JSON list of C-alpha atoms in Angstrom, two decimals:
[
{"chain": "A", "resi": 12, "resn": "UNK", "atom": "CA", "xyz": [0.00, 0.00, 0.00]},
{"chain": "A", "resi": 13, "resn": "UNK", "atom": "CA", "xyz": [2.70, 2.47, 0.99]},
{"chain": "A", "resi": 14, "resn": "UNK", "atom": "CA", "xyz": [4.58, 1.89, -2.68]},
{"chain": "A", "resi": 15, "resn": "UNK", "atom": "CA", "xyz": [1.22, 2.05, -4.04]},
{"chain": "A", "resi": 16, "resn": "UNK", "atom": "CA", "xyz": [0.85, 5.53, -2.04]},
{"chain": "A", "resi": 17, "resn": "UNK", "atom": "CA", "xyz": [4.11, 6.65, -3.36]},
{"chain": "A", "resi": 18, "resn": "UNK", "atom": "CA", "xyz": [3.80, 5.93, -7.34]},
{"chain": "A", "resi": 19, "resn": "UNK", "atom": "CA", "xyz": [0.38, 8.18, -6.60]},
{"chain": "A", "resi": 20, "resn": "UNK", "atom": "CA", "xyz": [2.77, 10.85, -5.58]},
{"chain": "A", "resi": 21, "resn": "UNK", "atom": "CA", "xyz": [5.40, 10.43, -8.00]},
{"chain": "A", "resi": 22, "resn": "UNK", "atom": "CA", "xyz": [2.90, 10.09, -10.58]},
{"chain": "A", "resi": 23, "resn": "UNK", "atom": "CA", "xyz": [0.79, 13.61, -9.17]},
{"chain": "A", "resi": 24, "resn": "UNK", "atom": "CA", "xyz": [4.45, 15.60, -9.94]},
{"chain": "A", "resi": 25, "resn": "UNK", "atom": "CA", "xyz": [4.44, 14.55, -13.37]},
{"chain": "A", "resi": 26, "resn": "UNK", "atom": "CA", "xyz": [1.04, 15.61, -13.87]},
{"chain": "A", "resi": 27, "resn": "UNK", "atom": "CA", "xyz": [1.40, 18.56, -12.59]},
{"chain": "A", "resi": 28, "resn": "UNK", "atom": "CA", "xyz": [4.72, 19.30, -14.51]},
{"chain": "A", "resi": 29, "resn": "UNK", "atom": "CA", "xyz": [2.35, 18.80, -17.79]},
{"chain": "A", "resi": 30, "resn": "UNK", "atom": "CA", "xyz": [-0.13, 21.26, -16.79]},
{"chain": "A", "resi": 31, "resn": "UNK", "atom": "CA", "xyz": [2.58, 23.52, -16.06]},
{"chain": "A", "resi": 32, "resn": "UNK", "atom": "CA", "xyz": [4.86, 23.05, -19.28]},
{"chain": "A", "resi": 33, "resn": "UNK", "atom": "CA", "xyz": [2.40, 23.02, -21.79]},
{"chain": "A", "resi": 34, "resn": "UNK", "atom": "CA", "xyz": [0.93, 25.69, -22.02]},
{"chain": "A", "resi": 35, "resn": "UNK", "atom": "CA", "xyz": [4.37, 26.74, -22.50]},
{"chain": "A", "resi": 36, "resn": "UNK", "atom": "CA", "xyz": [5.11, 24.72, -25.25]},
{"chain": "A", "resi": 37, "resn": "UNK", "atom": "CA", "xyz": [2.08, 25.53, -26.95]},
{"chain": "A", "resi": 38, "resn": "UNK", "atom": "CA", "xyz": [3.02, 29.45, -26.67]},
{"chain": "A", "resi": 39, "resn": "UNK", "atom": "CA", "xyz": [7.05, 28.59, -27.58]},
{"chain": "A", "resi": 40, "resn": "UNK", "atom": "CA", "xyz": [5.70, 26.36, -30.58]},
{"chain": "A", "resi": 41, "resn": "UNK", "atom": "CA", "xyz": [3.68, 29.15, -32.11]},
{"chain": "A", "resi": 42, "resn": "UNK", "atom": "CA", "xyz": [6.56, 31.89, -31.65]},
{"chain": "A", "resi": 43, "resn": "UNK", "atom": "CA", "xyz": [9.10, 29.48, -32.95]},
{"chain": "A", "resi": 44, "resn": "UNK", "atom": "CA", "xyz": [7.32, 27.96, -35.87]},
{"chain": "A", "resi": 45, "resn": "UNK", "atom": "CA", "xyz": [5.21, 31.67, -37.33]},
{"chain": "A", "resi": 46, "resn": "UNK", "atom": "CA", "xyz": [4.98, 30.23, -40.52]},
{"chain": "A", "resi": 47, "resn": "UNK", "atom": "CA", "xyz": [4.30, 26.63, -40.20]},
{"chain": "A", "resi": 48, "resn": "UNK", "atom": "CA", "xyz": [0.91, 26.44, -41.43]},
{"chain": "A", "resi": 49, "resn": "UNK", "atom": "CA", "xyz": [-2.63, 26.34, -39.61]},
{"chain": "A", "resi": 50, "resn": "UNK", "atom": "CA", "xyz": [-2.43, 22.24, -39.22]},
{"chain": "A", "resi": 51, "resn": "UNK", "atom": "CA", "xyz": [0.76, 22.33, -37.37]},
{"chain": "A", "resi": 52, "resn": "UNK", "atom": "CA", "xyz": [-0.36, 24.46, -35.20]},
{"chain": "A", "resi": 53, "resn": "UNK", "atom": "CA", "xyz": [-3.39, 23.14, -34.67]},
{"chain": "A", "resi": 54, "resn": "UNK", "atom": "CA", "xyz": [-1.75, 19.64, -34.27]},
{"chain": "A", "resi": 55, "resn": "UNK", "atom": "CA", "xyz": [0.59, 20.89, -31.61]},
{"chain": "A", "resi": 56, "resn": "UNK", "atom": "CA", "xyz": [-2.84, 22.54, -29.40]},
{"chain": "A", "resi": 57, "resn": "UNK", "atom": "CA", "xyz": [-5.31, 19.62, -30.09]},
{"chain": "A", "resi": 58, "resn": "UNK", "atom": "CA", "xyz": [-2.23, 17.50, -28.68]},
{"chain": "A", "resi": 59, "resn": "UNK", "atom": "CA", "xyz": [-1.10, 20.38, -25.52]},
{"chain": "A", "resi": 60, "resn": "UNK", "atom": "CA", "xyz": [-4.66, 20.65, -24.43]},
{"chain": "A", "resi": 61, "resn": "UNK", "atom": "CA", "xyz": [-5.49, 16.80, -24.74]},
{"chain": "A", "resi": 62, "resn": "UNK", "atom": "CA", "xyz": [-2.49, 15.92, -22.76]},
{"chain": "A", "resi": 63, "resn": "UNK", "atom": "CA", "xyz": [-3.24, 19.03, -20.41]},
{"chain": "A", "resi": 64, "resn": "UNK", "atom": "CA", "xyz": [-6.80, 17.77, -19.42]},
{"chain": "A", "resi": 65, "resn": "UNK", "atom": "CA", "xyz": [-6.42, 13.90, -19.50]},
{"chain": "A", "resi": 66, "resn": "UNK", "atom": "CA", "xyz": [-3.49, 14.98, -16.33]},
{"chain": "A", "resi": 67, "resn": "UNK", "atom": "CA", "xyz": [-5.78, 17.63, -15.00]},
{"chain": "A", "resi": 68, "resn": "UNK", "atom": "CA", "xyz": [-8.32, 14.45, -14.36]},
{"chain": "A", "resi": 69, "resn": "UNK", "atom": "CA", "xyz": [-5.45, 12.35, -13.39]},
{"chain": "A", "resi": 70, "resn": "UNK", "atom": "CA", "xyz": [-4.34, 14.90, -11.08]},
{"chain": "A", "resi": 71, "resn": "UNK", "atom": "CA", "xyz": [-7.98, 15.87, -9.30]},
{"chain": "A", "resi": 72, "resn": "UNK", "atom": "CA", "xyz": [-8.13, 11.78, -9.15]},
{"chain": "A", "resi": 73, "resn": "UNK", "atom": "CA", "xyz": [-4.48, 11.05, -7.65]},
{"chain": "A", "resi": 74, "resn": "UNK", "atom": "CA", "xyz": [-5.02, 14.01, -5.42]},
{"chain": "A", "resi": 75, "resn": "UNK", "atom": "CA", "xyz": [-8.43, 12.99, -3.68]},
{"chain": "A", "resi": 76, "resn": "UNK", "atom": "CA", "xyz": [-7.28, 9.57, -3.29]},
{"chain": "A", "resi": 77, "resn": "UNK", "atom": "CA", "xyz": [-4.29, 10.54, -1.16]},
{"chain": "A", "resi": 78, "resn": "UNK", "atom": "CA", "xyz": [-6.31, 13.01, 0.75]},
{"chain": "A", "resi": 79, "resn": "UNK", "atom": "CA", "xyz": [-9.13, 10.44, 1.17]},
{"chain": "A", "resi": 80, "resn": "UNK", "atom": "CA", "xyz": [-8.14, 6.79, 2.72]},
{"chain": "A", "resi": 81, "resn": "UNK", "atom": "CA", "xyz": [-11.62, 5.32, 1.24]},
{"chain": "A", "resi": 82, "resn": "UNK", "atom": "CA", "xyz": [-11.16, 6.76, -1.82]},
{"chain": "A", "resi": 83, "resn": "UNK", "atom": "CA", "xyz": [-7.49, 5.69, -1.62]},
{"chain": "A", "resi": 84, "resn": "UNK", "atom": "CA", "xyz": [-8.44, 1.61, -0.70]},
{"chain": "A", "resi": 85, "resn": "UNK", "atom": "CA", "xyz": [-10.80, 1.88, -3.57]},
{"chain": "A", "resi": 86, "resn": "UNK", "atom": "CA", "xyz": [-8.79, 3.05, -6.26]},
{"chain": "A", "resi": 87, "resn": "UNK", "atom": "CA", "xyz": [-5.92, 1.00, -4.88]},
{"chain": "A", "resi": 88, "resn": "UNK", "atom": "CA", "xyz": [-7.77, -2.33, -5.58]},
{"chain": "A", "resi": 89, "resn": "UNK", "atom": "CA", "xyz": [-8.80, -0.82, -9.03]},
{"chain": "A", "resi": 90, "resn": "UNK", "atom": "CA", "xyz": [-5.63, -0.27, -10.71]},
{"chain": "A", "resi": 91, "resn": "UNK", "atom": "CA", "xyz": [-4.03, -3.27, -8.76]},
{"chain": "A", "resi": 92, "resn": "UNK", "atom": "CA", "xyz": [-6.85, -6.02, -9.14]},
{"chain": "A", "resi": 93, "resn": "UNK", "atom": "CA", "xyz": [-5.02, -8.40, -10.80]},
{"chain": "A", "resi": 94, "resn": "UNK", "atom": "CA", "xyz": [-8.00, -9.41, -13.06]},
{"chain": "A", "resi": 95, "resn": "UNK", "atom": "CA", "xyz": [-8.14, -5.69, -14.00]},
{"chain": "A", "resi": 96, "resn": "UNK", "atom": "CA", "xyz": [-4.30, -5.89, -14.83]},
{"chain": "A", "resi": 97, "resn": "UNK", "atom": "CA", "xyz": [-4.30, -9.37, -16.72]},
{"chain": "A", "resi": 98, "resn": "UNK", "atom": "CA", "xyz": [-7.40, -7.84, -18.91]},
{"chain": "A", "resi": 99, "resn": "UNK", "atom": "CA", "xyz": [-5.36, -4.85, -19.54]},
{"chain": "A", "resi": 100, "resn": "UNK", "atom": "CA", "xyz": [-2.19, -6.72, -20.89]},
{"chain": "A", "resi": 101, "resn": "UNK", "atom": "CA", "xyz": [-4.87, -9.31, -23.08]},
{"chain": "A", "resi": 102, "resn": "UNK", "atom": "CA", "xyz": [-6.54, -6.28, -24.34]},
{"chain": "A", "resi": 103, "resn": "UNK", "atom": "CA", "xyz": [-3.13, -4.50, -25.70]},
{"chain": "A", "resi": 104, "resn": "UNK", "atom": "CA", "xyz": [-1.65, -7.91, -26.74]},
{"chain": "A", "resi": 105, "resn": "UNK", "atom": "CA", "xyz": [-4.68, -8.54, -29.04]},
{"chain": "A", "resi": 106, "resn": "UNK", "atom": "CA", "xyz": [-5.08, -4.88, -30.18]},
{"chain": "A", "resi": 107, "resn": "UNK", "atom": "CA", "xyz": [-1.16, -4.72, -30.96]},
{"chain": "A", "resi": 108, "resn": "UNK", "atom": "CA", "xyz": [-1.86, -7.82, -33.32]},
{"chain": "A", "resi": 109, "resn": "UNK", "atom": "CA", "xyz": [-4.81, -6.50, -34.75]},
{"chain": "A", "resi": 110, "resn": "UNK", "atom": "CA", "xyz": [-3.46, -2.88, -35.42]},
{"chain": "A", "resi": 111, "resn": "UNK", "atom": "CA", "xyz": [-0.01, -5.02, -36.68]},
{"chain": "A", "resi": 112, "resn": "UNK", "atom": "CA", "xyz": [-2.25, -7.03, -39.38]},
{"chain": "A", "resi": 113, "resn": "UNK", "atom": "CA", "xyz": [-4.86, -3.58, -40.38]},
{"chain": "A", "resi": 114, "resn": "UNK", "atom": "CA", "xyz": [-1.75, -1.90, -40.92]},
{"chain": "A", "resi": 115, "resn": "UNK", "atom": "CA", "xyz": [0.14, -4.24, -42.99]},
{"chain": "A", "resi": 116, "resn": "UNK", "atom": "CA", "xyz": [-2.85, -4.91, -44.71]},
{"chain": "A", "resi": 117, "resn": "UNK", "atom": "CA", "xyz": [-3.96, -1.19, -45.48]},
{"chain": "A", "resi": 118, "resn": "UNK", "atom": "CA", "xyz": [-0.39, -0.93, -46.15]},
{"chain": "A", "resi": 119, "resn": "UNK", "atom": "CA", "xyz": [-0.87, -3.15, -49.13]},
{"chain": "A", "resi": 120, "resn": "UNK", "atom": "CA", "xyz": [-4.10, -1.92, -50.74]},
{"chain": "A", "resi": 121, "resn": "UNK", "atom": "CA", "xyz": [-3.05, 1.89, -50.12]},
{"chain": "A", "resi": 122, "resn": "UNK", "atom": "CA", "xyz": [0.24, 0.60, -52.18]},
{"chain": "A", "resi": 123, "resn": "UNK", "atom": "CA", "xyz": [-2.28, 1.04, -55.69]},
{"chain": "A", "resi": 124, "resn": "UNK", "atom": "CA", "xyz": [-4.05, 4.33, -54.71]},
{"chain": "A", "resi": 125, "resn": "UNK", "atom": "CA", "xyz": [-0.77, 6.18, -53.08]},
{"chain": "A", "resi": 126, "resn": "UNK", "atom": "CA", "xyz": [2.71, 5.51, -52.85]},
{"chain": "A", "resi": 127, "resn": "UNK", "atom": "CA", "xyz": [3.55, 7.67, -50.20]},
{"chain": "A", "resi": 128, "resn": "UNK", "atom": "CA", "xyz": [0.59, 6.43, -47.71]},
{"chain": "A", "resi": 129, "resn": "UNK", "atom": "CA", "xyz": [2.14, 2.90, -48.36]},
{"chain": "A", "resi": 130, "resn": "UNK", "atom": "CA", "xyz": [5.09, 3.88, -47.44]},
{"chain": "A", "resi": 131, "resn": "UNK", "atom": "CA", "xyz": [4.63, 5.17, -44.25]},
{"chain": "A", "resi": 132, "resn": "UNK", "atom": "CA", "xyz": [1.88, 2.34, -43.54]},
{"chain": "A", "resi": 133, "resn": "UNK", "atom": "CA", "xyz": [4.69, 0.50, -43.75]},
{"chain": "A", "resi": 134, "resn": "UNK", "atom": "CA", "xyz": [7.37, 2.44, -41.83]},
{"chain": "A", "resi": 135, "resn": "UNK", "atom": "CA", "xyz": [4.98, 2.46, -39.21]},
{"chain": "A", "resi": 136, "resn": "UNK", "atom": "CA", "xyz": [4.67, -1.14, -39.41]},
{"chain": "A", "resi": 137, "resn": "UNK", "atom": "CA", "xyz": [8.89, -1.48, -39.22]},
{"chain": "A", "resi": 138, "resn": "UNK", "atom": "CA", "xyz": [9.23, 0.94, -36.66]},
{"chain": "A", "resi": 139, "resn": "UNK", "atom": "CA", "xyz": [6.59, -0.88, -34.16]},
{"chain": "A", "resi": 140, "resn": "UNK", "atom": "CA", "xyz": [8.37, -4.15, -35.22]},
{"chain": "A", "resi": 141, "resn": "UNK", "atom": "CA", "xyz": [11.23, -2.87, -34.31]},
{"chain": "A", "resi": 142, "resn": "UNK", "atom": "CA", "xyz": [10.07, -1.60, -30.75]},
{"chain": "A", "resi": 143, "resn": "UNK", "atom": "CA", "xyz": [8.49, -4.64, -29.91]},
{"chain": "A", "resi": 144, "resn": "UNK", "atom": "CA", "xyz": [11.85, -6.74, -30.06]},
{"chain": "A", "resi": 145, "resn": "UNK", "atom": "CA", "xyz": [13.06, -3.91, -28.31]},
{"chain": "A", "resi": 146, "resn": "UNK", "atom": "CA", "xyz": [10.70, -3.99, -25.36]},
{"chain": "A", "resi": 147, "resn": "UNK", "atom": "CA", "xyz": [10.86, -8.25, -25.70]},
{"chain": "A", "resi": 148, "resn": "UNK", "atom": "CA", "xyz": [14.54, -8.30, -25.39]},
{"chain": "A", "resi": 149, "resn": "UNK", "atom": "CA", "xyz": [14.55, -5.51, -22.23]},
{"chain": "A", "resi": 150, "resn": "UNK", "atom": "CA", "xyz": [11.57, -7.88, -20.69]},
{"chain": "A", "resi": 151, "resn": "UNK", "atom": "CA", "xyz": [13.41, -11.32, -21.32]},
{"chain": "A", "resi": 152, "resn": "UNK", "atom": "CA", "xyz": [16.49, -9.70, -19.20]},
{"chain": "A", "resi": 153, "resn": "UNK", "atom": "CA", "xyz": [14.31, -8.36, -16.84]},
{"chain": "A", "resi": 154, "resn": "UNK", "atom": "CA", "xyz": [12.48, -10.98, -15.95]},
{"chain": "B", "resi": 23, "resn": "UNK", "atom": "CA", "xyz": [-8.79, -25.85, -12.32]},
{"chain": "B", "resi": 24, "resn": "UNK", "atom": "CA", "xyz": [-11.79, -25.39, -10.13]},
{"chain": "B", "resi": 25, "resn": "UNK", "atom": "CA", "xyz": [-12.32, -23.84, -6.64]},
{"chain": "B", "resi": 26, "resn": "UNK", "atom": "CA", "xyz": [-14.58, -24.18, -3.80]},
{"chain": "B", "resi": 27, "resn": "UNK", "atom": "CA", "xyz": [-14.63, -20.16, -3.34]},
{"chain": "B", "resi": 28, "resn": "UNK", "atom": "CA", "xyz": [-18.28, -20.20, -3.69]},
{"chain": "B", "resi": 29, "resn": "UNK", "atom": "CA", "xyz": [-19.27, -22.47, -1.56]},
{"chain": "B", "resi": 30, "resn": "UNK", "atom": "CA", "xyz": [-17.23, -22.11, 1.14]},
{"chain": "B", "resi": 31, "resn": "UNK", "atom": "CA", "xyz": [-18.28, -18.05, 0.64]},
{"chain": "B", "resi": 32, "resn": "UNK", "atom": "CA", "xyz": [-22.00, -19.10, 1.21]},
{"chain": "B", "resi": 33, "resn": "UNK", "atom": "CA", "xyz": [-21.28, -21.35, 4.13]},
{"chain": "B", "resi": 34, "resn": "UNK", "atom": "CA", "xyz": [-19.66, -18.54, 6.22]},
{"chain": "B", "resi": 35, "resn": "UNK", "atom": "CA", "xyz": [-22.05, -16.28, 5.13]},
{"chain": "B", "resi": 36, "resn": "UNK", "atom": "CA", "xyz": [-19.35, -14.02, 3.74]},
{"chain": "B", "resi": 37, "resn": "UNK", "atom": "CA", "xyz": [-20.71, -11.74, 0.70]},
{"chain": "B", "resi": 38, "resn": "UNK", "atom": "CA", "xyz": [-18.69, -11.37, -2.96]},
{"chain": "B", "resi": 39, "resn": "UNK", "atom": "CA", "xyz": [-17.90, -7.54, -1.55]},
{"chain": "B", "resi": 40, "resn": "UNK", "atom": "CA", "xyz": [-16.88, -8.79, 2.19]},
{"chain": "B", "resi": 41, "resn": "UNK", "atom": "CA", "xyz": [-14.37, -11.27, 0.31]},
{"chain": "B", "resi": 42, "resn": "UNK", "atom": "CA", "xyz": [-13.17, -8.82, -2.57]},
{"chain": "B", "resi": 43, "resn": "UNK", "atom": "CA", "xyz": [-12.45, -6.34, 0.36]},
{"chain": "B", "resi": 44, "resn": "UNK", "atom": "CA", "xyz": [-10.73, -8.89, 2.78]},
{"chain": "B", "resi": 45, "resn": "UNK", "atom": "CA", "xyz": [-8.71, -10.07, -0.57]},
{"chain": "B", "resi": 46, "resn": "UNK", "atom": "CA", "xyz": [-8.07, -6.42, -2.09]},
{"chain": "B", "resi": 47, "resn": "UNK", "atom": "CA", "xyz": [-9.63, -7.30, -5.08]},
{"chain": "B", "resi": 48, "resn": "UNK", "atom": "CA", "xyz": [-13.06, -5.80, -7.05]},
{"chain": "B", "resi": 49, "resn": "UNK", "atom": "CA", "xyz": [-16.59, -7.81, -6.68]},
{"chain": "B", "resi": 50, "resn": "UNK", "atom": "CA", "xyz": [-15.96, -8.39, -10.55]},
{"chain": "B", "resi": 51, "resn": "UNK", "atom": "CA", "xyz": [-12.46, -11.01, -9.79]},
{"chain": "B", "resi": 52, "resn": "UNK", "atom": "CA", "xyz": [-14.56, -12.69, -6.83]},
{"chain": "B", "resi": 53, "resn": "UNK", "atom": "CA", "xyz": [-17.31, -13.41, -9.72]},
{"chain": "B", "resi": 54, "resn": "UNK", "atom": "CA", "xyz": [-15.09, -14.62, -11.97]},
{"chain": "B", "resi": 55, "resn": "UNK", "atom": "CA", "xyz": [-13.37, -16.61, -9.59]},
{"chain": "B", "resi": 56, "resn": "UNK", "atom": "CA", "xyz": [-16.85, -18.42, -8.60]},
{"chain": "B", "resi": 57, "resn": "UNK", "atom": "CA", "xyz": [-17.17, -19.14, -12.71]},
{"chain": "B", "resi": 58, "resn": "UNK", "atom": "CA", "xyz": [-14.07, -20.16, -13.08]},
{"chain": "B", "resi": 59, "resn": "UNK", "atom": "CA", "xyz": [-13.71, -17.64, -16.04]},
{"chain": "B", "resi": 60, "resn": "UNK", "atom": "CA", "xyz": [-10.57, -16.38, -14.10]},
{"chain": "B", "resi": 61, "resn": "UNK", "atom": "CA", "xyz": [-7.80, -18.20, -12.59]},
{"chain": "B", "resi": 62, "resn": "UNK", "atom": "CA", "xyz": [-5.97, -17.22, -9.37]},
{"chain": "B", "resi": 63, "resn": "UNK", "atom": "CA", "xyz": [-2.70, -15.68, -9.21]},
{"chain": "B", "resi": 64, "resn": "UNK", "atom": "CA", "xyz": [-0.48, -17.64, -6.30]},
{"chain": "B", "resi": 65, "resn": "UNK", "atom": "CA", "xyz": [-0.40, -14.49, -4.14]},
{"chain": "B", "resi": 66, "resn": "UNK", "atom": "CA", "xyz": [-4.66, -14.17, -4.67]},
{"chain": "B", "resi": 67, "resn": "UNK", "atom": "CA", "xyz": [-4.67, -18.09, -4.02]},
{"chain": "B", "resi": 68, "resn": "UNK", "atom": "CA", "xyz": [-2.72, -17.83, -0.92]},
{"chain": "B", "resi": 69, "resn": "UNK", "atom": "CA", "xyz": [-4.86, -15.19, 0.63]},
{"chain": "B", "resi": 70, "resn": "UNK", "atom": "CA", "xyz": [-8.05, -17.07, -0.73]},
{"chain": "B", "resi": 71, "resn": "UNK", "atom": "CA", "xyz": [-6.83, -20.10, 1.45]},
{"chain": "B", "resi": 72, "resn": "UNK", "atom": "CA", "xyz": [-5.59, -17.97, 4.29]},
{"chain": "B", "resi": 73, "resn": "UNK", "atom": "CA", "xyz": [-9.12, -16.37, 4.45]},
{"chain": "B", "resi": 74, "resn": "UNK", "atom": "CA", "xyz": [-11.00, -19.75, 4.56]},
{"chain": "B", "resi": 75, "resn": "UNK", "atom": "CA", "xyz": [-8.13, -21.17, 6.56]},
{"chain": "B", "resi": 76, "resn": "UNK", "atom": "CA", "xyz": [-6.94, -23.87, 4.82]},
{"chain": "B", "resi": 77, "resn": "UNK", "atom": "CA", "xyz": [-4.36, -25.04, 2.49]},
{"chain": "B", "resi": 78, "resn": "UNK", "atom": "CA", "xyz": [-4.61, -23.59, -1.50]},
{"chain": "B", "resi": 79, "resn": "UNK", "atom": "CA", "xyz": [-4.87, -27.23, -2.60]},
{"chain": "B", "resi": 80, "resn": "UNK", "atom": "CA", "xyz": [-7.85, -27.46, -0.18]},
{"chain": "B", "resi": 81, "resn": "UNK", "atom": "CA", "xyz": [-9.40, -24.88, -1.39]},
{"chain": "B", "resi": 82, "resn": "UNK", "atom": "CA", "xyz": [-8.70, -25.37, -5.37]},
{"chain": "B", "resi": 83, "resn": "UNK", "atom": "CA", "xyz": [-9.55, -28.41, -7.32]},
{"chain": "B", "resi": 84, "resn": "UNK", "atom": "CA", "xyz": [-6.60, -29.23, -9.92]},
{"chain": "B", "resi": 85, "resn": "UNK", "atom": "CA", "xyz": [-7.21, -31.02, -13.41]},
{"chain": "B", "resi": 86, "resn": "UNK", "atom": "CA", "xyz": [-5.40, -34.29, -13.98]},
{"chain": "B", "resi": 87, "resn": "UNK", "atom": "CA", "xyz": [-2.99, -32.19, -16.37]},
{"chain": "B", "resi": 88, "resn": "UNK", "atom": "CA", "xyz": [-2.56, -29.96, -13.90]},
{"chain": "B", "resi": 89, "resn": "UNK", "atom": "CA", "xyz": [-0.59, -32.04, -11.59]},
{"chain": "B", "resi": 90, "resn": "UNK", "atom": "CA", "xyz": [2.69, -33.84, -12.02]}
]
């Protein structure tokens, strides 16, 4: 409980450093870039003030629970049920393959329409190959 | 592998929420536990058995291929 009490901590600080620094970015991003066009901009706040309110909710949410001990116990045996956890780790396991096999597969048809969307279908596709070894090879030493 | 949770649940009178709470787990793991749709981690068996004070063979039923 006490580690658990702790990664709510830790985790609170780097929530609040994102509500802090992006607004900053956002502001630095459109002083930097003036002429990048109305997407990039738009990219860069869609992304800032996504991030910014999924860790405002994750901040309002670590910061009750570690002012509240029922509201502590309770979210404690949420994110730690282990039937909660094993679901989570089936769900991404099965979505990775799924995404892996849309992607190679859209990769493919997009290959007669446009060149350049097949490409990058199928960069995408390397570079998640790639980080999936990766991650493998860092969880076969690990554990 | 199946598991005498239930039953030994309903002969103490214990409810699915007084056993998820005891065993720091949600309502939802104590269901499928009763099912059998879900099998036990070691740690979750060993508190299982501690709570209904007895041994985790005791308290779950293992398959023929499930032993040596």
């Amino acid at each position: 409980m006490e580690e658990f009490r702790n990664t709510l901590k830790k985790q609170l600080k780097v929530y609040v450093f994102i509500c802090c620094i992006f607004p900053s970015v956002m502001i630095a991003a459109k002083a930097i870039f003036k002429n990048a066009g109305d997407f990039a901009h738009g990219l860069v706040l869609g992304v800032c003030v996504g991030s910014m309110l999924v860790a405002l909710i994750f901040l309002v949410r670590n910061y009750t629970a570690l002012h509240d001990e029922e509201k502590f116990k309770k979210l404690y045996i949420e994110l730690t049920d282990e039937r909660n956890v094993s679901i989570g780790k089936e769900t991404m396991k099965t979505a990775s393959t799924v995404c892996a096999v849309v992607t190679g597969l859209a990769s493919i048809v997009s290959g007669f329409i446009n060149e350049a969307v097949s490409i990058t279908l199928a960069a995408n596709l390397i570079v998640s190959a790639v980080i999936t070894l990766a991650v493998q090879m860092y969880y076969k030493k690990k554990l | 592998m199946k598991n005498r949770i239930q039953e030994l649940r309903k002969s103490q009178k214990v409810t699915q929420q007084e056993l998820a709470d005891a065993l720091s787990v949600t309502r939802q793991t104590i269901i499928s536990l009763e099912n059998g749709r879900y099998n036990a981690s070691l740690t979750l068996a060993h508190k299982a058995a501690q709570f209904f004070k007895m041994t985790i063979e005791e308290l779950f039923i293992f398959e023929d291929d499930e032993n040596l």
